[in-house]
CSV table of C-alpha atoms and ligand atoms in Angstrom, one decimal:
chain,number,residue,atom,x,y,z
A,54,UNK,CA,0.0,0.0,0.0
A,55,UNK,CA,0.9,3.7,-0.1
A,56,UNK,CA,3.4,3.3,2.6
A,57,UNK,CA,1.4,5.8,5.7
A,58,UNK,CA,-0.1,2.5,6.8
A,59,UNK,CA,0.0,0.7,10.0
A,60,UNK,CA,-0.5,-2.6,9.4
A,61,UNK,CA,-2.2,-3.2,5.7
A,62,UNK,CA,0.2,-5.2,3.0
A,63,UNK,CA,-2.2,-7.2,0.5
A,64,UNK,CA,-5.0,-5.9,-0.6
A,65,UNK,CA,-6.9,-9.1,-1.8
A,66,UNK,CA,-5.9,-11.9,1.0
A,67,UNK,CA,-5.1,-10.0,4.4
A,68,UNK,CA,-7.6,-11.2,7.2
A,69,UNK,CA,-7.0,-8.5,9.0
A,70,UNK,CA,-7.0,-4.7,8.9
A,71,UNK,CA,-5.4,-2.2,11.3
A,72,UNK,CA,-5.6,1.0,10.8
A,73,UNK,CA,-5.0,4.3,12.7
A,74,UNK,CA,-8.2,4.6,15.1
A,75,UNK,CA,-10.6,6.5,12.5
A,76,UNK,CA,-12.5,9.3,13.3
A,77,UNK,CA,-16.1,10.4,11.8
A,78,UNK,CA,-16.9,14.1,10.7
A,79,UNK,CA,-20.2,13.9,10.5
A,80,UNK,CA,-22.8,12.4,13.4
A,81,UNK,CA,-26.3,13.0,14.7
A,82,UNK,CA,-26.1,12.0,18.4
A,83,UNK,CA,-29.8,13.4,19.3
A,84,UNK,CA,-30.3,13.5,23.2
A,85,UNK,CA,-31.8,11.6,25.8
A,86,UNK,CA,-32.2,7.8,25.9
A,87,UNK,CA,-32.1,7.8,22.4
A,88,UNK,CA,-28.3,9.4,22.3
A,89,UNK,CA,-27.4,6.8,24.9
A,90,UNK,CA,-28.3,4.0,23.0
A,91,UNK,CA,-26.7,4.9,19.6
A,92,UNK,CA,-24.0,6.7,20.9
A,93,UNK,CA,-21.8,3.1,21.7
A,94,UNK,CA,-21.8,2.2,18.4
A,95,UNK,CA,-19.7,5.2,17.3
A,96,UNK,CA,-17.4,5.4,20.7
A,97,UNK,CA,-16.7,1.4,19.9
A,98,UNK,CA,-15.4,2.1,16.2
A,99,UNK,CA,-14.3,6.3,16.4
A,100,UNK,CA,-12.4,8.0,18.9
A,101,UNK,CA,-13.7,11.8,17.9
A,102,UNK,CA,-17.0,12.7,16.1
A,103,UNK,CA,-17.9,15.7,14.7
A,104,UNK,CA,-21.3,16.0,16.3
A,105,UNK,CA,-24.3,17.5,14.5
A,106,UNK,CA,-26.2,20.5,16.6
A,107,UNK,CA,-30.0,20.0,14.7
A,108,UNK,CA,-31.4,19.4,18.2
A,109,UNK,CA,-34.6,20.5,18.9
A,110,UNK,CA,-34.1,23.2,19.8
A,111,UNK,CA,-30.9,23.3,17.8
A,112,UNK,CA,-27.3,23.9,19.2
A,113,UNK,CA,-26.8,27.5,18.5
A,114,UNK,CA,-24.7,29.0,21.1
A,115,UNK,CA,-21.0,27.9,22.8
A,116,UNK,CA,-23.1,27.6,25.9
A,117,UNK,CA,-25.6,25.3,24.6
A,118,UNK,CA,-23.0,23.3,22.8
A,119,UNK,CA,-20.9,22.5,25.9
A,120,UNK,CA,-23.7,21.6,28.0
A,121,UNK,CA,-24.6,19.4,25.1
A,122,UNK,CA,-21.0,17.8,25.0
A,123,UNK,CA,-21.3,16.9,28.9
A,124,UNK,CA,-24.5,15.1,28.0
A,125,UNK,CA,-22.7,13.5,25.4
A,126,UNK,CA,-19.5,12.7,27.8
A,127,UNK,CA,-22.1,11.4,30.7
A,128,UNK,CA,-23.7,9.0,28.6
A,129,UNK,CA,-20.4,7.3,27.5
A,130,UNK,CA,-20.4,3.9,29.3
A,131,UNK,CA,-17.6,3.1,31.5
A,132,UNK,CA,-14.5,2.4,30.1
A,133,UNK,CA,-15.2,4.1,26.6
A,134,UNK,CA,-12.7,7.0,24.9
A,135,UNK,CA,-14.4,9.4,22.6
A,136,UNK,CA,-14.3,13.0,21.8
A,137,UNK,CA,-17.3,15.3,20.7
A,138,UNK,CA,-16.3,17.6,18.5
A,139,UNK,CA,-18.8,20.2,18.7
A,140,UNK,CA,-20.4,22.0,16.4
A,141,UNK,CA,-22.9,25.4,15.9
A,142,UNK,CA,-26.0,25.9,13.8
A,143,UNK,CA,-25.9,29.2,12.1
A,144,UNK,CA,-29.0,31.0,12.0
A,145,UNK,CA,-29.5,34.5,11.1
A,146,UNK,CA,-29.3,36.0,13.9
A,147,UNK,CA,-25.8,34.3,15.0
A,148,UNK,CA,-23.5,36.6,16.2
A,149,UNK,CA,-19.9,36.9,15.0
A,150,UNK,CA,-18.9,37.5,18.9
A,151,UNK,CA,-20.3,33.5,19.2
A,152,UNK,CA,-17.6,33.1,16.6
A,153,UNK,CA,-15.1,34.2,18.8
A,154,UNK,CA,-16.2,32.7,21.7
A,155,UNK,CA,-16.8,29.4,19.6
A,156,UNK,CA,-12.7,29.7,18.7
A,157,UNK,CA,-12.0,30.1,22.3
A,158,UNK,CA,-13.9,27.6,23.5
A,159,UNK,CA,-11.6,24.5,22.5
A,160,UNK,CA,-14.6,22.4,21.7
A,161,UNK,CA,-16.3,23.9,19.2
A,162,UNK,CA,-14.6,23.3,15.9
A,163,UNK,CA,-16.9,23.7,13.2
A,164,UNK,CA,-20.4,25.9,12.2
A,165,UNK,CA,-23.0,23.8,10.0
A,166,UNK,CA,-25.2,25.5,7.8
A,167,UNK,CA,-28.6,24.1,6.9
A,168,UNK,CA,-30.4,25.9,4.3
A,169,UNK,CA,-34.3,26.8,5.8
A,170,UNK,CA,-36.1,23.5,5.9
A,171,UNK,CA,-33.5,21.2,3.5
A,172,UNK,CA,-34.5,18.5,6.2
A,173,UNK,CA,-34.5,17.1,9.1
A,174,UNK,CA,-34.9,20.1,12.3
A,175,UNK,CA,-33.8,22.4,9.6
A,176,UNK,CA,-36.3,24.9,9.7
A,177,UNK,CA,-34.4,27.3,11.6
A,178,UNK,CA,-31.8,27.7,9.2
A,179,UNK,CA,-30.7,30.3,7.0
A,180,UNK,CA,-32.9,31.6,4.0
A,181,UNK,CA,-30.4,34.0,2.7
A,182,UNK,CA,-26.8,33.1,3.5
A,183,UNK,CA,-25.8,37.2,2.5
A,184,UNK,CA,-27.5,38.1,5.9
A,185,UNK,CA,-24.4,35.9,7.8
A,186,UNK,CA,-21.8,37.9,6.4
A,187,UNK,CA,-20.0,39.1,9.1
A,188,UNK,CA,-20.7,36.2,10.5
A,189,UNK,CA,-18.4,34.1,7.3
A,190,UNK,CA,-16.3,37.0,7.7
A,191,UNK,CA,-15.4,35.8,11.3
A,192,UNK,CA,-14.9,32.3,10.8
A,193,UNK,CA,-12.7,33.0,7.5
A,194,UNK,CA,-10.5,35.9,10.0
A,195,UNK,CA,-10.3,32.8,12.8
A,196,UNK,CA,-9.7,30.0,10.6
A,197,UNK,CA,-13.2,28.0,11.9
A,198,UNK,CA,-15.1,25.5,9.2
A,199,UNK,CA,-18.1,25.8,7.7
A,200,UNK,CA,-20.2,22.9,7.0
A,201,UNK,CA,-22.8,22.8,4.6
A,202,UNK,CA,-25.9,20.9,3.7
A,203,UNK,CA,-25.6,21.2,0.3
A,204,UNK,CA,-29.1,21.4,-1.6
A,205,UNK,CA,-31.4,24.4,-2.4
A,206,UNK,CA,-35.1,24.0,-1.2
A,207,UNK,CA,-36.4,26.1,-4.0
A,208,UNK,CA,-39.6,23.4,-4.6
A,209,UNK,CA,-38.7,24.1,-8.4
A,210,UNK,CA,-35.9,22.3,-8.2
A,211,UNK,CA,-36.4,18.5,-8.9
A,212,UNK,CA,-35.2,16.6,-5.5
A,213,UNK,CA,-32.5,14.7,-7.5
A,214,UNK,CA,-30.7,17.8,-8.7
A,215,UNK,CA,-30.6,19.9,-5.6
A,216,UNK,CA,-27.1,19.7,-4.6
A,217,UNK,CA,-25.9,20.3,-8.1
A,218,UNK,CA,-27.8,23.3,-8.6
A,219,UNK,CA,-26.7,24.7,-5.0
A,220,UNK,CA,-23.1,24.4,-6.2
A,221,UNK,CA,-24.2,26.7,-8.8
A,222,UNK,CA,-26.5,29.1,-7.2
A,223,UNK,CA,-24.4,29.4,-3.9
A,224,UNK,CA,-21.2,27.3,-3.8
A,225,UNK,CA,-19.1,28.3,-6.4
A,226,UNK,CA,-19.8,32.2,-5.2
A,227,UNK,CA,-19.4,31.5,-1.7
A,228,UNK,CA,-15.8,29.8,-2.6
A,229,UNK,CA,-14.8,33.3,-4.6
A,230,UNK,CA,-16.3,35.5,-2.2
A,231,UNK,CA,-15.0,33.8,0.6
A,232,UNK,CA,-11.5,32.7,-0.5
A,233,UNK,CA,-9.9,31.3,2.6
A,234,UNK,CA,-12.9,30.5,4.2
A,235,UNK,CA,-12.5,26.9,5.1
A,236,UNK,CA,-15.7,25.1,3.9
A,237,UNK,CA,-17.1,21.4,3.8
A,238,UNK,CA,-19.8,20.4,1.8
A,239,UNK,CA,-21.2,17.7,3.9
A,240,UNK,CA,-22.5,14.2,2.4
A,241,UNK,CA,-21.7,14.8,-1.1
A,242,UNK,CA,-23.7,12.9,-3.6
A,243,UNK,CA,-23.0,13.6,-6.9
A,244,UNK,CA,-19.8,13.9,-9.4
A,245,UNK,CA,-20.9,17.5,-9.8
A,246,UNK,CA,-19.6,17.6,-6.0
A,247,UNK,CA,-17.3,15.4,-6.1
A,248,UNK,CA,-15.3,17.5,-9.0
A,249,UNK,CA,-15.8,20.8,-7.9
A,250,UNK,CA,-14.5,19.7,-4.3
A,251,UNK,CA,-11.5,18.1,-6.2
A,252,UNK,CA,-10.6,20.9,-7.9
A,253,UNK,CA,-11.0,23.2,-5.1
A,254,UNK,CA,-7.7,24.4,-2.7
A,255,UNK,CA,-7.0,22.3,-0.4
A,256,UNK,CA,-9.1,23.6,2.9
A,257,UNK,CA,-12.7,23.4,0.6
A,258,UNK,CA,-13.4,19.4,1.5
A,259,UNK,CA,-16.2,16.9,1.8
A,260,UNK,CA,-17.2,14.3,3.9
A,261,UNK,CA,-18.9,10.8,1.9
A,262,UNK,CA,-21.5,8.6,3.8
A,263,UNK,CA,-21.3,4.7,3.5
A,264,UNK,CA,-24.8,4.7,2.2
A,265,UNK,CA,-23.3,7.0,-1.1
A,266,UNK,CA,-20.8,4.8,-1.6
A,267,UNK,CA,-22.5,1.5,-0.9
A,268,UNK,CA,-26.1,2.1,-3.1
A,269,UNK,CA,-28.0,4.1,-5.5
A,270,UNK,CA,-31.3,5.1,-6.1
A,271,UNK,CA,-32.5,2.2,-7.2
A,272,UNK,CA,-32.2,0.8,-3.5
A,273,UNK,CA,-35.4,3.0,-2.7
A,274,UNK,CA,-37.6,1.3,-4.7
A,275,UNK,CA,-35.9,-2.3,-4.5
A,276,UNK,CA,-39.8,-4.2,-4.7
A,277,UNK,CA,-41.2,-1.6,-3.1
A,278,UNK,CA,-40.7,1.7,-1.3
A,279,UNK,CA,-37.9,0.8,1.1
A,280,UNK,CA,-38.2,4.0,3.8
A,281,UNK,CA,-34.8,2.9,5.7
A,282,UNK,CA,-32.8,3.6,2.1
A,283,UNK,CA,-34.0,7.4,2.2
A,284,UNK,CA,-31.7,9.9,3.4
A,285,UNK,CA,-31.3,13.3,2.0
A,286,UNK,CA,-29.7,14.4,0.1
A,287,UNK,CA,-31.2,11.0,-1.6
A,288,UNK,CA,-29.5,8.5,-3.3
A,289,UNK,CA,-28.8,9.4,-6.7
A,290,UNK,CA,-28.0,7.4,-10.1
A,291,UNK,CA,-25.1,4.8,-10.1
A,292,UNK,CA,-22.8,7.1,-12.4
A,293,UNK,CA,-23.0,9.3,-9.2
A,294,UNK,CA,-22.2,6.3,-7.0
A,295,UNK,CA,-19.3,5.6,-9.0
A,296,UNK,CA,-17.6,9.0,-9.1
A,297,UNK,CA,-18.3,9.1,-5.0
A,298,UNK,CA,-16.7,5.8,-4.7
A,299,UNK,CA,-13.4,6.9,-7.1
A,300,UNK,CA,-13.2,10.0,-5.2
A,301,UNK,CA,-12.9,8.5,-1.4
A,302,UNK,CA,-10.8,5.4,-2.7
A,303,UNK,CA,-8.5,7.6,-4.7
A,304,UNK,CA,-6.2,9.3,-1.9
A,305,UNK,CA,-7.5,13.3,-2.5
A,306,UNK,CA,-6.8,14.4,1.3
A,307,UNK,CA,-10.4,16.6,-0.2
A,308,UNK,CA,-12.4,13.3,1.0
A,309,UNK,CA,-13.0,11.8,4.3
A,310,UNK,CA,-15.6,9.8,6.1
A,311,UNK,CA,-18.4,11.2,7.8
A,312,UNK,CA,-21.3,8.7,7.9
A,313,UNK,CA,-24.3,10.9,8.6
A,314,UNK,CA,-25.7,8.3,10.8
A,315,UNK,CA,-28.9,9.4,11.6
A,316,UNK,CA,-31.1,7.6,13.4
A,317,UNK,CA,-35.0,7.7,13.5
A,318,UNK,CA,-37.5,5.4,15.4
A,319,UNK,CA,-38.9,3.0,13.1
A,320,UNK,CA,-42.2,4.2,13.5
A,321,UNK,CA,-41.0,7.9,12.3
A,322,UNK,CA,-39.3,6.3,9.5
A,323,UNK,CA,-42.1,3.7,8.5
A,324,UNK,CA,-45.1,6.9,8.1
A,325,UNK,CA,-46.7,8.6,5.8
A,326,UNK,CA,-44.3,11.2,5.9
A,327,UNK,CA,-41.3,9.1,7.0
A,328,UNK,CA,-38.0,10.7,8.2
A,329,UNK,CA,-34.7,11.5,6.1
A,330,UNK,CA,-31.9,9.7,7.9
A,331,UNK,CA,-30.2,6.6,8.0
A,332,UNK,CA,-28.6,4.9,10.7
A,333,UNK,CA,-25.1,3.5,10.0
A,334,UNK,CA,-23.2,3.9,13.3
A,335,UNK,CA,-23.5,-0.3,14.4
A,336,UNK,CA,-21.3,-1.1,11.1
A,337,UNK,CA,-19.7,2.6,10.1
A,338,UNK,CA,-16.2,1.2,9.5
A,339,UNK,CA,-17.1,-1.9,8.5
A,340,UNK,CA,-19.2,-0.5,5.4
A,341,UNK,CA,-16.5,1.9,4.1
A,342,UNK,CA,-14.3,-1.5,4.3
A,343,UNK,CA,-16.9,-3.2,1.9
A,344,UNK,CA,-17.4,-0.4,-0.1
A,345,UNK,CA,-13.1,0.4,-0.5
A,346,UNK,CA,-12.9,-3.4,-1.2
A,347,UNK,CA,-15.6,-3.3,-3.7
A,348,UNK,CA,-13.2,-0.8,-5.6
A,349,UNK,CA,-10.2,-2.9,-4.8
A,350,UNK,CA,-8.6,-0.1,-2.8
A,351,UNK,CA,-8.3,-1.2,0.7
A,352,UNK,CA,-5.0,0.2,1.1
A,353,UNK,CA,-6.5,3.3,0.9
A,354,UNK,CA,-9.5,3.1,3.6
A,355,UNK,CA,-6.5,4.3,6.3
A,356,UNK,CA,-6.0,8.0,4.5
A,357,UNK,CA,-9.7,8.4,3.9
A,358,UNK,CA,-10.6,7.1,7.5
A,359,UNK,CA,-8.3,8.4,9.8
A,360,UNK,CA,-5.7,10.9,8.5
A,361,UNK,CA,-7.5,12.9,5.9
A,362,UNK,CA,-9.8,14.6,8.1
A,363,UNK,CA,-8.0,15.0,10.9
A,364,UNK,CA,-5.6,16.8,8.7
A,365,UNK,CA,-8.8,19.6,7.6
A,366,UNK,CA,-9.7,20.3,11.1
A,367,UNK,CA,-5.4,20.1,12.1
A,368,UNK,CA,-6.2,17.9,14.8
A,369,UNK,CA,-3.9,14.9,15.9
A,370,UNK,CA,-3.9,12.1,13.9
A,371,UNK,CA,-5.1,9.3,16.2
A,372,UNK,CA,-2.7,7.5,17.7
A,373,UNK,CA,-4.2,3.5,18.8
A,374,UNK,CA,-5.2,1.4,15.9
A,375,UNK,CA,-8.6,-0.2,15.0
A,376,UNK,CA,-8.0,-3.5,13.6
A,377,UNK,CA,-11.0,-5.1,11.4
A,378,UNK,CA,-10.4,-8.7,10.4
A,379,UNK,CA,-12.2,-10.8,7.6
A,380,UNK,CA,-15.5,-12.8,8.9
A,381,UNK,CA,-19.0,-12.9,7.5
A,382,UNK,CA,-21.5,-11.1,10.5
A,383,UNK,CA,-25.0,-10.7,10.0
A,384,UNK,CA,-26.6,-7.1,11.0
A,385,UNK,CA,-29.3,-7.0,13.3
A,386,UNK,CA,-32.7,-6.7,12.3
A,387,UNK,CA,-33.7,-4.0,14.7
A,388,UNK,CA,-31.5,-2.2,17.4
A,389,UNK,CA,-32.5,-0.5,20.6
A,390,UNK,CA,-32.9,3.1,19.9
A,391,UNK,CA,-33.1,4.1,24.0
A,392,UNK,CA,-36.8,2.4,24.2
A,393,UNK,CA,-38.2,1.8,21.0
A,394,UNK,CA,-36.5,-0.3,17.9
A,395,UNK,CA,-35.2,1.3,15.1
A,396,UNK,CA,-34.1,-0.1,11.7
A,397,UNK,CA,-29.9,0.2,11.0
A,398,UNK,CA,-28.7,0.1,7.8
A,399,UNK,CA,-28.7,-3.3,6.3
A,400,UNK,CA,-30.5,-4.8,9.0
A,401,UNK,CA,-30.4,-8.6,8.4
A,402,UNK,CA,-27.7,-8.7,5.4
A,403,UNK,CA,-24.2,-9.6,5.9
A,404,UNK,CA,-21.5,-7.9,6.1
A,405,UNK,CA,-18.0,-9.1,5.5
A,406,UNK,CA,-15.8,-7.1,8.1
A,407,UNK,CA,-15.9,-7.6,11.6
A,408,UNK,CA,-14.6,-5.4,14.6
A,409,UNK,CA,-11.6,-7.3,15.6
A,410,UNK,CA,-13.1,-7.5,19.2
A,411,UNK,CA,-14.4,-10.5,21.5
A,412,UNK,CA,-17.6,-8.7,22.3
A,413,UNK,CA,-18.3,-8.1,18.7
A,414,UNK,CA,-21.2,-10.2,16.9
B,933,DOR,O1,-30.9,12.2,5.9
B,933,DOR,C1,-30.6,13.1,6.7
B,933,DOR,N1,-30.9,13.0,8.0
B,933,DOR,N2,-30.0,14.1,6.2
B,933,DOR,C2,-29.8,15.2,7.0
B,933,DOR,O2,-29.3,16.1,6.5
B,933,DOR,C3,-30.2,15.2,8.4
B,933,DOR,C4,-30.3,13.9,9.0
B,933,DOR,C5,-31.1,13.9,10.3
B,933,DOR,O3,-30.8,14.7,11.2
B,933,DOR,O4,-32.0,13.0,10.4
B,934,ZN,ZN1,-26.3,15.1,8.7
């Protein structure tokens, strides 16, 4: 392999894995007993998270973000290492002294941005980004990320083409009128993203779920309307898939893993109206495994899981390993999600990476 490696030498016969202890820069922990439940599942795999703030209410203030991290911190079980890595939702009405205090704080590292009502406990966000200007202005001056959910929710829009079109309409003027305004466009879906974030300088990057690179859109309506497969921004066509999958597995420091795992009661997701999210976090590492052999790049899961986005944020590489070996493990069909079940992704398939770990299934 590319020689950064801890422990990975063939790509097609290894049994096992290790690789510096990854890290995921994107998580919805929610609160409550449903953040305890799911919250293991990351801390077992991940030693940091950068952790969404769409609470509701969401996360808008350094205050509310730390009291959130000790909730996150008091819910770890005994014995567990993890770090929060917290994060702010902008609004317009955040102030660029919460900036400041957001820099100073040591525990805030990032601001997301939902556009108004792009999904889930995103109707609080911002309608017109030009009324946070001094707001980017700050973060560009102090160096702290932006994160977007990249879609417009103009209802004109087809729901397929959103992201592409908001690189258009707002991304590519945002990255000219912002020039050192480090930027992450969150979840990418499309080779539309997946170029213009390869061709951008080096501290414009994006984060790619498991669910992009494992599936396309087909796998919504696989014999019926399968409500676990939607997430949004929604799967899109397999050419899409494929150009997501070249540009984690290709060793662009641009890329690195941030699952979006999301998860939703069953009964929210099963509805009439059911919920955009999808719940990754019991088999996070073990998906990007499958989906980096898939493309016959293992040797380069290490640099996309654990180095690339530790780099963005300059953070510490991790320094203990995670070590995956080669065994066939079915998922569960329904998890505990802190009192009622809900539905992780590919419940009842198998996978075939295992946590290297006596307690794992
Ligand atoms: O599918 C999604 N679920 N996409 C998001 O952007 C939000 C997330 C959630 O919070 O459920
Ligand atoms: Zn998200």
């Amino acid at each position: 392999m590319s020689g950064s490696g801890t422990g990975y030498t063939s790509p097609m016969h290894e049994s096992r894995l290790t690789l510096a202890r990854p890290d995921d820069w994107h998580l919805h922990l929610r609160d409550d007993a449903l953040m305890a439940a799911v919250l293991p599942h990351t801390a077992r795999r991940f030693a940091r998270a950068i952790v969404m703030p769409n609470l509701k209410p969401p996360v808008t203030t350094v205050e509310q973000a730390g009291a959130y991290r000790q909730r996150i911190l008091d819910a770890l079980p005994g014995g567990m290492r993890f770090e929060p890595l917290m994060t702010l939702y902008l609004t317009e009405s955040t102030h660029p002294d919460e900036i400041a205090r957001a820099c100073d704080s040591g525990f805030v590292h990032a601001v997301k941005y939902y556009p108004a009502g792009a999904t889930t406990n995103a109707d609080s966000g911002v309608r017109d980004l030009r009324r946070c200007h001094p707001v980017l202005e700050a973060m560009q001056e102090r160096g702290l990320p932006l994160l977007m959910h990249g879609e417009v929710t103009d209802p004109g829009v087809d729901v397929f083409d959103r992201e592409a079109v908001f690189i258009d309409r707002h991304l590519t003027a945002l990255r000219r009128d912002y020039p050192a305004l480090r930027m992450v466009l969150e979840h990418i879906t499309t080779r539309e993203a997946a170029q213009f974030i390869a061709e951008s300088p080096s501290h414009v990057g994006a984060t790619i779920t498991p669910q992009h690179l494992l599936m396309n859109r087909n796998a919504i309506f696989i014999g019926g309307l399968r409500p676990h497969h939607y997430c949004l921004p929604v799967l899109k066509r397999e050419v899409h898939r494929k150009a997501l999958l070249a540009a984690a597995t290709g060793g662009d420091p641009h890329f690195f893993l941030g699952t979006d795992s999301a998860p939703h009661p069953r009964q929210a997701k099963e509805s009439a109206c059911g919920c955009a999210g999808i719940f990754s976090a019991h088999a996070a590492i073990e998906f990007y495994a499958e989906a980096f052999e898939q493309a016959g790049a293992l040797g380069h899961l290490e640099a996309f899981a654990s180095h690339h986005g530790a780099d963005f944020y300059g953070l510490p590489r991790n320094r203990d390993t995670l070590t995956l070996k080669r065994k066939t493990w079915t998922v569960a069909n329904e998890l505990d999600f802190g009192g009622v079940p809900g539905v992780p992704l590919h419940a009842g398939k198998s996978l075939t990476w295992a946590l290297d770990d006596a307690t794992h299934p």
